[in-house]
Amino acid sequence: MEKTLIEKCQKGELEAFGPLYDQYLQPIYQFIYFKTHHRETAEDLTSQVFMKAIKAVVSFDPQKASFKTWLYQIARNTVIDHYRSFKGTQVLEDAWGVSDKADVERDVDFQMKMEAVEVYLEKLKPEHREIILLRIWGGHPFAEIAEITGKTEAACKMSFKRVIEKLRDDLTPLLILLLTIQSL
Amino acid sequence: MKPEFQSILDALYKLDPQLKEKEEALVKILGQLQKATPDFKVNPQFAENLKEKLFNVSVEVSPKPKMEVLLDDEGRVSLWLRRIFYPLGGAVITVGLVFAILLSEDQLIELTPQSIDGVEVITLSDQAFGPLAHSGTSEKVEVDSVPAISTQEEGLIELVDAQVSESMIETSLPILEPRAITTYHYNYEGEPLELPENVEVYKRLSTPMATPVFNNFLDSLGFGLMNLNSLESLNIENIRLKQDKNDYVVELDFNRSQISLFSDNDEWLSQEVELAELPDERTVVNISNVFLNLYGIETKSYGAPTVEHYERNNPELFSPHATVIYPIVLDEKIAYQAHGIPVGLTVEVDVPRRKIISIQGLRTEQFERASYQAVSDWSDIEAYLEKAGNDLFHYHFEEGAQDQAIDLKLGKPIQVLMQVYNDEYLGDPLLTPALRFPVLSEDDYAPDYLFVPLAKELLESDMTQRFHPPILPIPLSEPPSIQPAVLNVVPRTEPKNSIPILTQDDENVAATTSIADVVDADDSDPQIMSDEGGVQASPPDGM
């Protein structure tokens, strides 16, 4: 079905992009929101992603990657482009990597929810963080995460395991502290 | 434990069974992470708007094309376009095209435009562009030395802010038909604006596309009929490419670094259109936006697009194509032509068919900037408004009516850039700062906006050379209703000693020509505009 829609798009029948848009809008928006922490920014970048996609669908090559991988790669690059404007020599892939959070617009409710885990998620490598967030926040199975990230499923699982172990080491003292406070 | 955690844990245990011993800690970690899950539902309104933006237009898309110039095995002769050059592909063309020559069995030359983001402005020294006002002699022509004339088709009256040179006097000069004149009186009752001491004037930097590789390539071409090598210093100035699908033609102007695209068929001329079914202006802009996006034409450096010439509510004026203009914006000022139409990337849209008819003005957005003395006294602006109603651009004539001056109320102005030609219309025009007053009063003939130049030199030039009561023909039996003043018109390409006369019927021809004979008794050779619009040579004696 998806293949047929893409072929139609590539023949210039752009109406066929409609079902693809419906299918991918929510996950792409979610993916970007995880990285930007700000609704308006996520909407802006999501718009850019789909405009780029509809423009470039004629050049999409299914031999090289799935449409999903391709679309997420556009989203990933769009976010990176967005954070290129931030100062510093480090290449930023998302808002997590911005050292001075005052530079980043963030939703208030996002900030509140992040209180307990933000400092730990920030420490992760962007690709590891992406896997954690896609699996736990996004609920994507590992096979799908592999498709999104362009890695193998086994590699995604291994990354996930290492991250969880690291978080266990980092988070356990916090959890103990929280439990202690609750018991007081 | 939440059920979704189990599959995660199972995956972890498969990788490392020892982790099972730490299940309690792992579940807590997962719980903590999940607790932090943000609300990421897409706003339905956003989803709908984006979908509309993407899909409420259906623009025909051609498969990924590119231009290839292929040589035969001997590296000669066969130059052909396998497909159309990826129309405008890449983005706004940069200073040069990159020609990648891949030498293989078939030699391939591929044009790969590079893109640039935004506008580049180079600052020059003060007044680097020379005089802003149109140059010419300072000699003014009094009306009694002017032969009788009338307007002529094809806009031969050039109503410009220029003085009439001696050479112009020797040529024919148009004069206006004997009709009542409506002039305007502009009133601005708002607060004066703070005026700067200096203003920045801009001029487009037109750097020719780099063509040495292509020119060198010419040396290797032979066409059988002629040896191109025999011509020295042969340069490519432009290329015209035609698509075998969609009928688009792309023209590359190497000297001006410009790409134009237009449809090579005129189906849109003959289509029947139901006005009620036509989309609104927003959709017209969307049609244009989608097309530009499809072909990688970047519009970030332009201002918000506007739709011109789209009279869908007026069947008499309606044309099935509308013009979308993405205006040039420099230092937050939008650029306009002198008549109020924005200057910039211009896209003609076949609205009923939702296709693009043409793209023009796609150029490298590089400009030079120079500082000039500004109008610093608001009273100078007021004086300008006082006289601007005498601008030939703005008044109109009406048969059988009385002369009148209409008061027009002006709204608060904004600063913009106005296109001004200096240096005898050569090269690209200057973009000079101006105040753009909206005309609030309704009048069928009044302009929508009044532009007041902020460069002192231009304002003074207009005041002394442009705003004068119109030249009227002098009736034989009555004195003129308005005293004639300095003539301020420039004929474009009239032959020497010819007097153009535009009339609507033979009676007018006779009448006007009679006046001409009275006012000017020299041996001019007038031309007469026929009813069909053609220009006829008049008899040697003038009638």
XYZ file of C-alpha atoms in Angstrom:
727
model
C 0.000 0.000 0.000
C 2.697 2.464 1.085
C 4.798 1.472 -1.890
C 1.915 2.192 -4.250
C 1.328 5.576 -2.680
C 4.986 6.499 -3.008
C 5.060 5.400 -6.628
C 2.053 7.568 -7.341
C 3.734 10.522 -5.680
C 6.797 9.954 -7.776
C 4.654 10.064 -10.886
C 3.400 13.454 -9.813
C 0.117 12.360 -8.243
C 0.662 14.305 -5.066
C -2.759 13.492 -3.714
C -1.285 10.124 -2.833
C 0.842 11.858 -0.246
C -2.294 12.391 1.852
C -2.458 8.923 3.442
C 1.298 9.015 4.039
C 0.892 12.320 5.819
C -1.948 10.944 7.933
C 0.122 7.934 8.878
C 3.311 9.745 9.786
C 2.259 13.116 11.134
C 1.812 12.015 14.743
C 5.002 9.935 15.051
C 7.120 12.542 13.288
C 5.693 15.329 15.430
C 6.313 13.205 18.519
C 9.858 12.443 17.437
C 10.556 16.130 16.966
C 8.836 17.122 20.175
C 11.020 14.718 22.129
C 13.974 16.581 20.740
C 12.712 20.146 21.007
C 10.540 20.184 24.132
C 8.430 22.963 22.669
C 5.133 22.644 20.835
C 5.470 25.596 18.500
C 8.989 24.667 17.556
C 7.903 21.088 16.995
C 5.035 22.227 14.797
C 7.276 24.499 12.797
C 9.861 21.804 12.235
C 7.195 19.209 11.481
C 5.848 21.497 8.782
C 9.306 21.790 7.342
C 9.750 18.033 7.360
C 6.612 17.365 5.382
C 7.259 20.200 2.963
C 10.718 18.803 2.348
C 9.301 15.318 1.996
C 6.647 16.231 -0.547
C 9.244 18.166 -2.483
C 11.769 15.387 -2.444
C 9.561 12.337 -2.700
C 10.358 12.112 -6.404
C 13.952 11.446 -5.460
C 13.213 8.923 -2.725
C 14.937 5.628 -3.506
C 13.293 2.618 -1.827
C 16.389 0.569 -2.594
C 18.376 2.601 -0.107
C 15.992 2.856 2.817
C 12.380 2.492 3.776
C 10.131 5.498 3.490
C 9.885 5.602 7.266
C 13.660 5.675 7.690
C 13.894 8.347 5.035
C 11.216 10.496 6.654
C 12.755 10.230 10.106
C 16.133 11.080 8.652
C 14.626 14.257 7.219
C 13.161 15.000 10.643
C 16.466 14.335 12.377
C 18.352 16.592 9.959
C 15.729 19.300 10.253
C 16.138 19.343 14.025
C 19.920 19.432 13.704
C 19.633 22.326 11.259
C 17.409 24.103 13.741
C 19.972 23.826 16.527
C 22.823 24.850 14.279
C 21.893 28.404 15.057
C 22.818 27.920 18.694
C 26.220 29.114 19.770
C 29.060 26.784 20.499
C 31.320 24.519 18.606
C 29.543 21.311 19.507
C 27.140 19.860 16.967
C 23.748 19.767 18.609
C 21.167 17.210 17.673
C 18.421 18.295 19.995
C 17.456 20.606 22.834
C 18.921 18.161 25.346
C 22.370 19.074 24.129
C 21.999 22.806 24.594
C 24.144 23.619 27.581
C 22.321 26.776 28.584
C 18.649 25.938 28.846
C 17.868 29.631 28.920
C 18.597 29.556 25.206
C 15.846 27.049 24.553
C 12.145 27.677 24.555
C 10.518 24.852 26.487
C 6.972 24.052 27.460
C 6.326 24.495 31.155
C 4.649 21.120 31.613
C 7.569 19.466 29.862
C 10.001 21.085 32.275
C 7.968 19.955 35.261
C 7.856 16.357 34.105
C 11.528 16.345 33.354
C 12.632 17.395 36.796
C 13.544 13.925 37.981
C 15.207 12.523 34.885
C 16.435 15.424 32.835
C 19.894 15.569 34.288
C 20.410 11.881 33.486
C 18.971 11.959 30.006
C 21.179 14.915 29.192
C 24.253 12.846 29.908
C 23.398 10.265 27.280
C 24.684 10.290 23.757
C 22.035 11.653 21.405
C 21.604 8.338 19.588
C 21.199 6.484 22.895
C 18.775 9.042 24.181
C 16.796 8.724 20.978
C 16.443 4.976 21.448
C 15.336 5.323 25.067
C 12.773 7.951 24.248
C 11.435 6.119 21.230
C 11.053 2.927 23.241
C 9.696 4.260 26.520
C 7.973 7.468 25.538
C 7.053 6.570 22.017
C 6.252 2.918 22.684
C 7.936 1.821 19.460
C 9.055 -1.812 19.362
C 12.761 -2.360 18.811
C 12.198 -3.530 15.249
C 10.571 -0.205 14.461
C 13.234 1.771 16.294
C 15.766 -0.014 14.149
C 13.913 1.140 11.061
C 13.656 4.694 12.343
C 17.276 4.958 13.299
C 18.644 2.972 10.409
C 20.426 0.558 12.772
C 19.929 -3.141 13.306
C 17.428 -4.327 15.862
C 20.186 -6.035 17.831
C 22.218 -2.842 17.948
C 19.222 -0.933 19.234
C 18.614 -3.448 21.967
C 22.252 -3.412 22.991
C 22.274 0.371 23.146
C 19.112 0.292 25.197
C 20.599 -2.164 27.655
C 23.720 -0.095 28.149
C 21.706 3.009 28.709
C 19.427 1.338 31.220
C 22.432 0.060 33.103
C 23.898 3.505 33.156
C 20.636 4.990 34.286
C 20.360 2.358 36.964
C 23.679 3.457 38.346
C 22.800 7.110 38.079
C 19.198 6.947 39.104
C 19.321 4.448 41.926
C 20.656 6.947 44.485
C 17.892 9.302 43.473
C 15.272 6.621 43.768
C 16.534 5.678 47.203
C 16.385 9.301 48.196
C 12.848 9.630 46.865
C 11.740 6.500 48.698
C 13.340 7.772 51.877
C 11.548 11.087 51.595
C 8.248 9.337 50.948
C 8.695 7.142 53.987
C 9.383 10.059 56.291
C 4.343 -3.701 36.933
C 2.965 -2.153 33.827
C 2.521 -4.698 31.045
C 4.497 -2.647 28.525
C 7.510 -2.867 30.794
C 7.549 -6.620 30.591
C 8.497 -6.706 26.919
C 11.277 -4.229 27.614
C 12.557 -6.309 30.479
C 12.325 -9.482 28.426
C 14.514 -7.903 25.793
C 17.000 -6.819 28.431
C 17.102 -10.239 30.060
C 17.789 -11.888 26.744
C 20.809 -9.688 26.402
C 21.917 -10.108 29.981
C 20.086 -12.667 32.153
C 21.805 -11.305 35.258
C 19.755 -8.145 34.961
C 16.764 -10.139 36.181
C 18.219 -9.969 39.643
C 17.880 -6.224 39.521
C 14.339 -6.201 38.206
C 12.968 -4.047 40.978
C 15.446 -1.279 40.266
C 14.891 -1.568 36.543
C 11.134 -1.293 36.891
C 11.564 1.798 39.025
C 13.833 3.351 36.445
C 11.421 2.562 33.675
C 8.567 3.889 35.742
C 10.446 7.075 36.452
C 11.180 7.557 32.794
C 7.653 6.821 31.734
C 6.293 9.153 34.349
C 8.212 11.882 32.607
C 6.552 11.168 29.253
C 5.504 14.533 27.848
C 2.185 15.292 26.266
C 2.967 15.145 22.588
C -0.390 14.884 20.870
C -0.557 16.828 17.650
C -2.855 19.804 17.778
C -5.724 18.883 15.406
C -5.898 22.429 14.075
C -2.208 22.357 13.257
C -2.605 18.994 11.555
C -5.474 20.282 9.472
C -3.696 23.488 8.499
C -0.553 21.702 7.487
C -2.513 19.218 5.452
C -4.324 22.014 3.701
C -1.051 23.718 3.036
C 0.350 20.574 1.532
C -2.594 19.282 -0.362
C -5.214 21.840 -1.205
C -3.398 22.355 -4.399
C -2.472 19.811 -6.930
C 0.602 20.786 -8.788
C 1.862 18.593 -11.487
C 5.219 17.168 -10.604
C 7.696 15.884 -13.062
C 10.018 13.051 -12.153
C 13.456 13.991 -11.008
C 14.950 15.530 -14.104
C 18.339 16.917 -14.804
C 20.180 18.392 -17.694
C 22.825 16.410 -19.353
C 24.987 17.392 -22.231
C 26.289 14.284 -23.851
C 29.122 13.973 -26.257
C 29.498 11.125 -28.637
C 32.385 8.724 -28.593
C 34.557 11.267 -30.301
C 33.605 13.925 -27.875
C 31.883 16.041 -30.520
C 28.653 16.985 -32.124
C 25.862 15.319 -30.236
C 24.616 17.800 -27.757
C 21.193 16.929 -26.525
C 19.098 17.248 -23.490
C 18.066 13.920 -22.157
C 15.547 15.550 -19.941
C 14.731 19.037 -18.924
C 17.178 20.654 -16.620
C 15.784 20.134 -13.163
C 13.717 23.267 -13.342
C 15.233 25.734 -11.025
C 16.400 22.801 -8.976
C 18.506 23.234 -5.953
C 17.451 26.659 -4.864
C 18.226 30.184 -5.800
C 21.170 29.990 -8.072
C 24.386 31.149 -6.593
C 27.029 33.323 -8.126
C 28.230 30.529 -10.260
C 27.003 27.246 -11.517
C 29.139 24.301 -10.653
C 29.958 22.319 -13.705
C 31.077 18.870 -12.833
C 32.673 17.181 -15.752
C 32.656 13.471 -15.431
C 34.886 11.935 -17.997
C 33.790 8.491 -18.920
C 32.726 6.712 -22.050
C 30.033 9.305 -22.356
C 31.217 12.641 -21.150
C 28.680 14.194 -18.908
C 28.385 17.783 -17.964
C 25.921 18.300 -15.210
C 24.636 21.629 -14.030
C 24.355 21.673 -10.298
C 23.054 24.923 -8.903
C 24.173 25.772 -5.449
C 21.902 27.542 -3.074
C 22.339 30.518 -0.905
C 20.233 31.498 2.023
C 19.168 35.029 2.587
C 20.280 38.275 1.102
C 23.827 39.496 0.901
C 24.427 43.231 1.120
C 27.771 44.892 0.570
C 28.213 48.381 1.988
C 29.857 50.935 -0.256
C 31.033 54.451 0.457
C 28.514 57.286 0.784
C 26.719 58.266 -2.422
C 28.526 55.508 -4.300
C 25.764 55.243 -6.890
C 26.145 58.857 -7.990
C 23.120 61.084 -8.519
C 19.856 59.401 -7.620
C 17.591 61.482 -9.766
C 17.325 60.730 -13.423
C 20.123 62.606 -15.112
C 19.530 65.167 -17.844
C 20.020 68.797 -18.604
C 18.495 71.323 -16.293
C 16.887 73.210 -19.115
C 13.166 73.457 -18.705
C 10.717 73.815 -21.509
C 8.079 76.431 -21.359
C 4.776 75.467 -22.814
C 4.703 78.127 -25.450
C 7.664 76.479 -27.065
C 6.002 73.111 -27.140
C 4.192 71.775 -30.175
C 0.662 70.539 -29.785
C 0.502 66.866 -29.049
C -1.677 64.177 -27.678
C -1.272 60.862 -26.005
C -0.401 57.880 -28.097
C -0.858 54.168 -27.773
C 1.875 52.003 -26.283
C 2.592 54.476 -23.542
C 4.723 56.782 -25.561
C 4.117 59.449 -23.024
C 6.739 58.657 -20.488
C 5.639 60.347 -17.331
C 8.872 60.429 -15.494
C 10.606 62.589 -13.029
C 12.938 64.071 -15.521
C 13.634 67.297 -17.178
C 13.257 67.832 -20.864
C 16.487 68.211 -22.673
C 17.109 70.214 -25.761
C 17.189 67.088 -27.822
C 13.775 66.225 -26.489
C 12.362 69.483 -27.628
C 13.469 68.700 -31.121
C 11.534 65.479 -31.031
C 7.785 65.222 -30.851
C 6.131 65.919 -27.515
C 2.787 64.481 -26.549
C 0.084 66.710 -25.184
C -3.162 65.823 -23.511
C -6.573 65.766 -25.014
C -9.009 68.532 -24.140
C -10.881 66.982 -21.271
C -11.695 67.958 -17.731
C -9.020 67.063 -15.263
C -9.333 65.585 -11.817
C -6.362 66.219 -9.590
C -5.856 65.231 -5.988
C -5.045 66.922 -2.776
C -3.467 64.659 -0.201
C -4.177 65.195 3.478
C -2.207 63.556 6.225
C -3.441 64.486 9.677
C -1.416 62.028 11.687
C 1.672 62.570 13.765
C 4.898 63.431 11.953
C 7.362 60.587 11.774
C 10.882 60.800 13.049
C 13.135 61.115 10.046
C 16.709 59.864 9.833
C 19.669 61.989 8.790
C 20.749 59.490 6.192
C 19.086 56.743 4.233
C 20.498 53.596 2.702
C 20.042 53.180 -1.029
C 20.436 49.738 -2.602
C 21.379 48.450 -5.983
C 21.373 44.862 -7.122
C 24.816 43.419 -7.611
C 24.577 41.619 -10.891
C 27.444 39.200 -11.075
C 27.484 37.090 -14.204
C 27.311 33.385 -13.634
C 30.705 31.769 -13.812
C 30.893 30.220 -17.234
C 34.541 29.465 -18.000
C 34.095 25.707 -17.866
C 31.114 25.876 -20.142
C 32.898 28.240 -22.467
C 35.888 25.940 -22.597
C 33.516 23.156 -23.396
C 32.343 25.120 -26.398
C 35.795 24.783 -27.834
C 35.317 21.057 -28.041
C 32.050 21.292 -29.918
C 31.612 21.073 -33.605
C 28.354 21.235 -35.458
C 29.470 20.155 -38.865
C 28.130 23.300 -40.419
C 30.677 25.495 -38.779
C 33.821 25.323 -36.748
C 33.093 27.234 -33.582
C 36.784 27.360 -32.794
C 37.190 29.823 -35.622
C 35.360 32.409 -33.509
C 37.474 33.848 -30.755
C 36.167 34.686 -27.292
C 32.885 32.897 -27.727
C 30.829 33.075 -24.561
C 27.538 31.591 -23.561
C 25.104 34.320 -22.630
C 21.935 32.342 -22.258
C 20.481 28.903 -22.612
C 16.905 28.000 -23.400
C 15.666 24.597 -22.377
C 12.320 23.044 -23.108
C 10.702 20.265 -21.190
C 9.184 17.393 -23.076
C 6.545 17.184 -20.392
C 4.549 20.005 -18.848
C 5.657 22.317 -21.644
C 7.885 24.357 -19.395
C 10.681 26.379 -20.839
C 13.625 27.411 -18.694
C 15.849 30.265 -19.684
C 19.220 30.784 -18.060
C 20.562 34.281 -18.381
C 24.248 33.989 -17.602
C 24.941 37.699 -17.683
C 22.285 38.652 -15.169
C 22.528 35.446 -13.117
C 18.867 34.917 -13.652
C 16.594 31.995 -14.295
C 13.154 32.347 -15.812
C 10.583 29.651 -16.331
C 7.405 29.829 -18.306
C 4.811 27.582 -19.812
C 5.055 27.201 -23.539
C 1.395 26.563 -24.135
C -1.472 28.979 -23.930
C -4.299 26.663 -22.924
C -5.132 28.992 -20.101
C -6.173 31.640 -22.576
C -9.093 29.645 -23.866
C -10.453 28.050 -20.742
C -13.936 28.722 -19.503
C -13.978 29.776 -15.908
C -16.715 29.860 -13.316
C -15.742 32.702 -11.046
C -17.721 31.285 -8.163
C -15.542 28.185 -8.172
C -12.270 30.020 -8.003
C -10.226 29.723 -4.828
C -9.330 32.623 -2.594
C -5.998 34.443 -2.640
C -4.594 32.287 0.119
C -5.012 29.234 -2.046
C -3.413 31.009 -4.974
C -0.393 31.671 -2.777
C -0.425 28.017 -1.726
C -0.341 26.908 -5.348
C 2.697 29.066 -5.854
C 4.342 27.976 -2.602
C 3.964 24.298 -3.335
C 5.411 24.718 -6.806
C 8.389 26.665 -5.523
C 8.951 24.098 -2.817
C 8.757 21.270 -5.273
C 11.515 22.776 -7.310
C 13.678 23.861 -4.436
C 13.230 27.567 -4.897
C 13.950 29.137 -1.556
C 11.709 32.020 -0.521
C 13.001 32.618 2.997
C 14.793 35.779 2.011
C 11.629 37.333 0.567
C 8.750 38.965 2.359
C 5.251 37.555 2.660
C 3.834 36.897 -0.804
C 1.034 39.043 -2.135
C -1.430 38.337 -4.918
C -1.768 40.897 -7.681
C -4.074 41.037 -10.675
C -6.552 38.518 -9.303
C -9.953 40.023 -9.897
C -12.087 37.029 -9.123
C -14.879 39.258 -7.890
C -14.891 41.331 -11.022
C -15.859 39.428 -14.174
C -14.908 42.380 -16.364
C -11.354 42.540 -15.104
C -10.900 38.865 -14.423
C -8.057 37.030 -16.013
C -7.600 33.347 -15.257
C -4.085 33.936 -14.121
C -2.981 35.692 -10.972
C 0.425 36.992 -10.023
C 2.036 36.054 -6.744
C 4.936 38.290 -5.782
C 7.478 37.453 -3.108
C 8.868 40.896 -2.395
C 12.481 41.749 -1.845
C 13.056 42.789 1.757
C 16.183 44.700 2.697
C 16.755 45.885 6.238
C 13.121 45.031 6.975
C 11.831 47.272 4.199
C 9.754 45.831 1.373
C 10.648 46.958 -2.137
C 7.999 48.381 -4.466
C 7.807 49.611 -7.990
C 6.961 53.275 -8.336
C 3.316 52.334 -8.972
C 2.984 50.314 -5.804
C 3.436 46.734 -7.007
C 6.034 44.845 -4.955
C 9.377 44.030 -6.550
C 10.648 40.499 -6.255
C 10.230 36.910 -7.274
C 7.143 36.837 -9.453
C 5.066 33.732 -10.059
C 2.171 33.702 -12.484
C -0.457 31.144 -11.565
C -3.061 29.626 -13.842
C -5.675 29.588 -11.126
C -8.387 27.387 -12.655
C -5.846 24.769 -13.659
C -3.757 25.321 -10.553
C -0.558 25.382 -12.511
C 2.317 27.752 -12.826
C 2.529 29.810 -15.983
C 5.801 31.536 -15.295
C 8.461 32.406 -12.764
C 10.421 35.587 -13.208
C 12.874 37.563 -11.143
C 14.685 34.522 -9.767
C 18.125 35.953 -9.216
C 20.942 35.958 -6.757
C 19.879 38.271 -3.987
C 23.062 40.286 -3.700
C 22.952 44.008 -3.258
C 25.213 46.965 -2.737
C 24.291 49.669 -0.262
C 25.304 53.312 -0.078
C 24.275 56.091 2.253
C 22.611 59.295 1.070
C 21.377 62.437 2.760
C 17.787 62.045 3.927
C 14.855 64.389 4.138
C 15.143 65.357 7.774
C 12.445 68.015 8.086
C 8.847 66.844 8.219
C 7.716 70.111 6.654
C 9.441 68.953 3.461
C 7.223 65.893 3.483
C 4.171 68.088 3.965
C 5.237 70.281 1.088
C 5.619 67.200 -1.053
C 2.123 66.007 -0.171
C 0.825 69.430 -1.081
C 2.176 69.165 -4.603
C 1.989 65.413 -5.209
C -1.600 65.637 -6.444
C -0.246 67.259 -9.584
C 1.634 64.135 -10.488
C 0.771 63.052 -13.986
C 0.691 59.505 -12.717
C -2.255 60.187 -10.526
C -4.702 62.552 -12.093
C -7.135 61.504 -14.748
C -9.252 63.000 -17.469
C -12.944 62.800 -17.983
C -14.861 63.875 -20.986
C -17.589 66.402 -20.357
C -16.813 66.896 -16.684
C -15.615 69.926 -14.779
C -12.080 70.272 -13.579
C -11.888 69.323 -9.964
C -9.496 68.619 -7.136
C -10.423 65.773 -4.812
C -9.265 65.582 -1.224
C -7.741 62.241 -0.329
C -7.090 61.277 3.250
C -3.834 59.477 3.944
C -3.197 56.927 6.661
C -0.056 56.429 8.689
C 2.925 55.738 6.445
C 5.458 52.961 6.716
C 9.017 52.964 5.464
C 9.581 50.940 2.325
C 11.942 50.858 -0.603
C 10.923 52.320 -3.927
C 12.350 51.409 -7.289
C 13.981 54.376 -8.978
C 15.793 54.454 -12.273
C 18.687 56.787 -12.615
C 21.405 56.980 -15.190
C 19.110 56.969 -18.173
C 17.384 53.673 -17.349
C 20.501 51.586 -17.770
C 21.021 48.528 -15.617
C 19.074 47.554 -12.543
C 17.070 50.236 -10.789
C 17.981 51.627 -7.402
C 15.925 50.793 -4.360
C 15.545 53.962 -2.382
C 13.797 54.460 0.962
C 10.379 56.035 0.834
C 7.318 56.592 2.962
C 4.326 54.644 1.734
C 1.101 56.372 2.717
C -2.101 54.370 2.324
C -4.842 56.369 0.600
C -7.860 55.937 2.842
C -10.395 57.852 0.774
C -12.212 55.996 -1.948
C -11.872 57.203 -5.482
C -12.017 55.135 -8.643
C -8.938 56.690 -10.119
C -6.861 57.543 -7.090
C -3.835 55.413 -6.288
C -4.036 53.014 -3.361
C -0.773 54.312 -1.970
C 1.324 57.427 -2.228
C 5.087 57.064 -2.123
C 7.239 59.896 -0.828
C 10.988 59.531 -1.338
C 13.134 59.941 1.751
C 16.356 60.640 -0.095
C 16.616 64.430 -0.118
C 17.869 64.563 -3.653
C 14.939 62.576 -5.018
C 12.347 64.509 -3.095
C 13.719 67.799 -4.329
C 13.915 66.479 -7.850
C 10.248 65.502 -7.782
C 9.259 68.848 -6.321
C 11.005 70.854 -8.988
C 10.557 68.659 -12.006
C 7.622 66.341 -11.608
C 4.655 67.983 -9.991
C 3.128 70.538 -12.275
C -0.333 71.157 -13.548
C -0.894 69.277 -16.769
C -0.306 70.826 -20.129
C -3.604 71.553 -21.713
C -4.407 72.106 -25.323
C -5.535 75.634 -25.869
C -9.026 75.855 -27.324
C -9.291 78.225 -30.221
C -12.064 80.385 -28.754
C -11.518 80.095 -25.021
C -8.641 80.797 -22.689
C -7.042 77.787 -21.039
C -8.708 76.705 -17.791
C -5.395 75.989 -16.102
C -2.274 77.909 -16.719
C 0.274 75.724 -18.389
C 3.515 75.158 -16.649
C 6.812 73.493 -17.248
C 6.436 70.487 -19.440
C 7.705 67.385 -17.859
C 7.317 64.589 -20.308
C 9.798 62.471 -22.136
C 8.992 60.816 -25.432
C 10.634 57.473 -25.792
C 11.525 56.649 -29.355
C 9.698 59.031 -31.571
C 11.432 60.028 -34.765
C 12.601 63.581 -34.915
C 10.018 66.188 -35.801
C 7.091 63.798 -35.630
C 4.103 64.802 -33.545
C 2.137 61.870 -32.146
C -1.578 62.417 -31.908
C -4.004 60.020 -30.303
C -7.664 60.537 -30.976
C -10.694 58.396 -30.588
C -12.375 59.196 -33.824
C -11.828 61.109 -36.978
C -13.489 64.191 -35.583
C -11.044 64.277 -32.725
C -8.217 63.712 -35.098
C -9.221 66.771 -36.987
C -9.794 68.816 -33.861
C -6.575 67.881 -32.198
C -4.561 68.339 -35.278
C -6.062 71.750 -35.758
C -4.945 72.710 -32.314
C -1.565 71.385 -33.119
C -1.432 73.599 -36.133
C -2.326 76.629 -34.073
C 0.052 75.969 -31.213
C 2.906 74.841 -33.324
C 3.281 76.164 -36.760
C 6.560 74.484 -37.542
C 7.058 71.840 -40.177
C 6.517 68.827 -37.957
C 5.430 65.560 -39.422
C 2.616 64.350 -37.209
C 1.448 60.800 -36.951
C -2.152 59.866 -36.413
C -3.420 56.960 -34.401
C -6.079 55.115 -36.313
C -9.208 53.669 -34.723
C -7.649 50.244 -35.047
C -4.766 51.393 -33.010
C -2.243 51.583 -35.783
C -0.086 54.588 -36.322
C -0.596 56.241 -39.649
C 1.714 58.733 -41.173
C -0.120 61.947 -41.708
C 0.088 63.894 -44.917
C 3.087 66.170 -45.210
C 1.039 69.283 -44.511
C -0.276 67.949 -41.242
C -3.796 67.198 -42.447
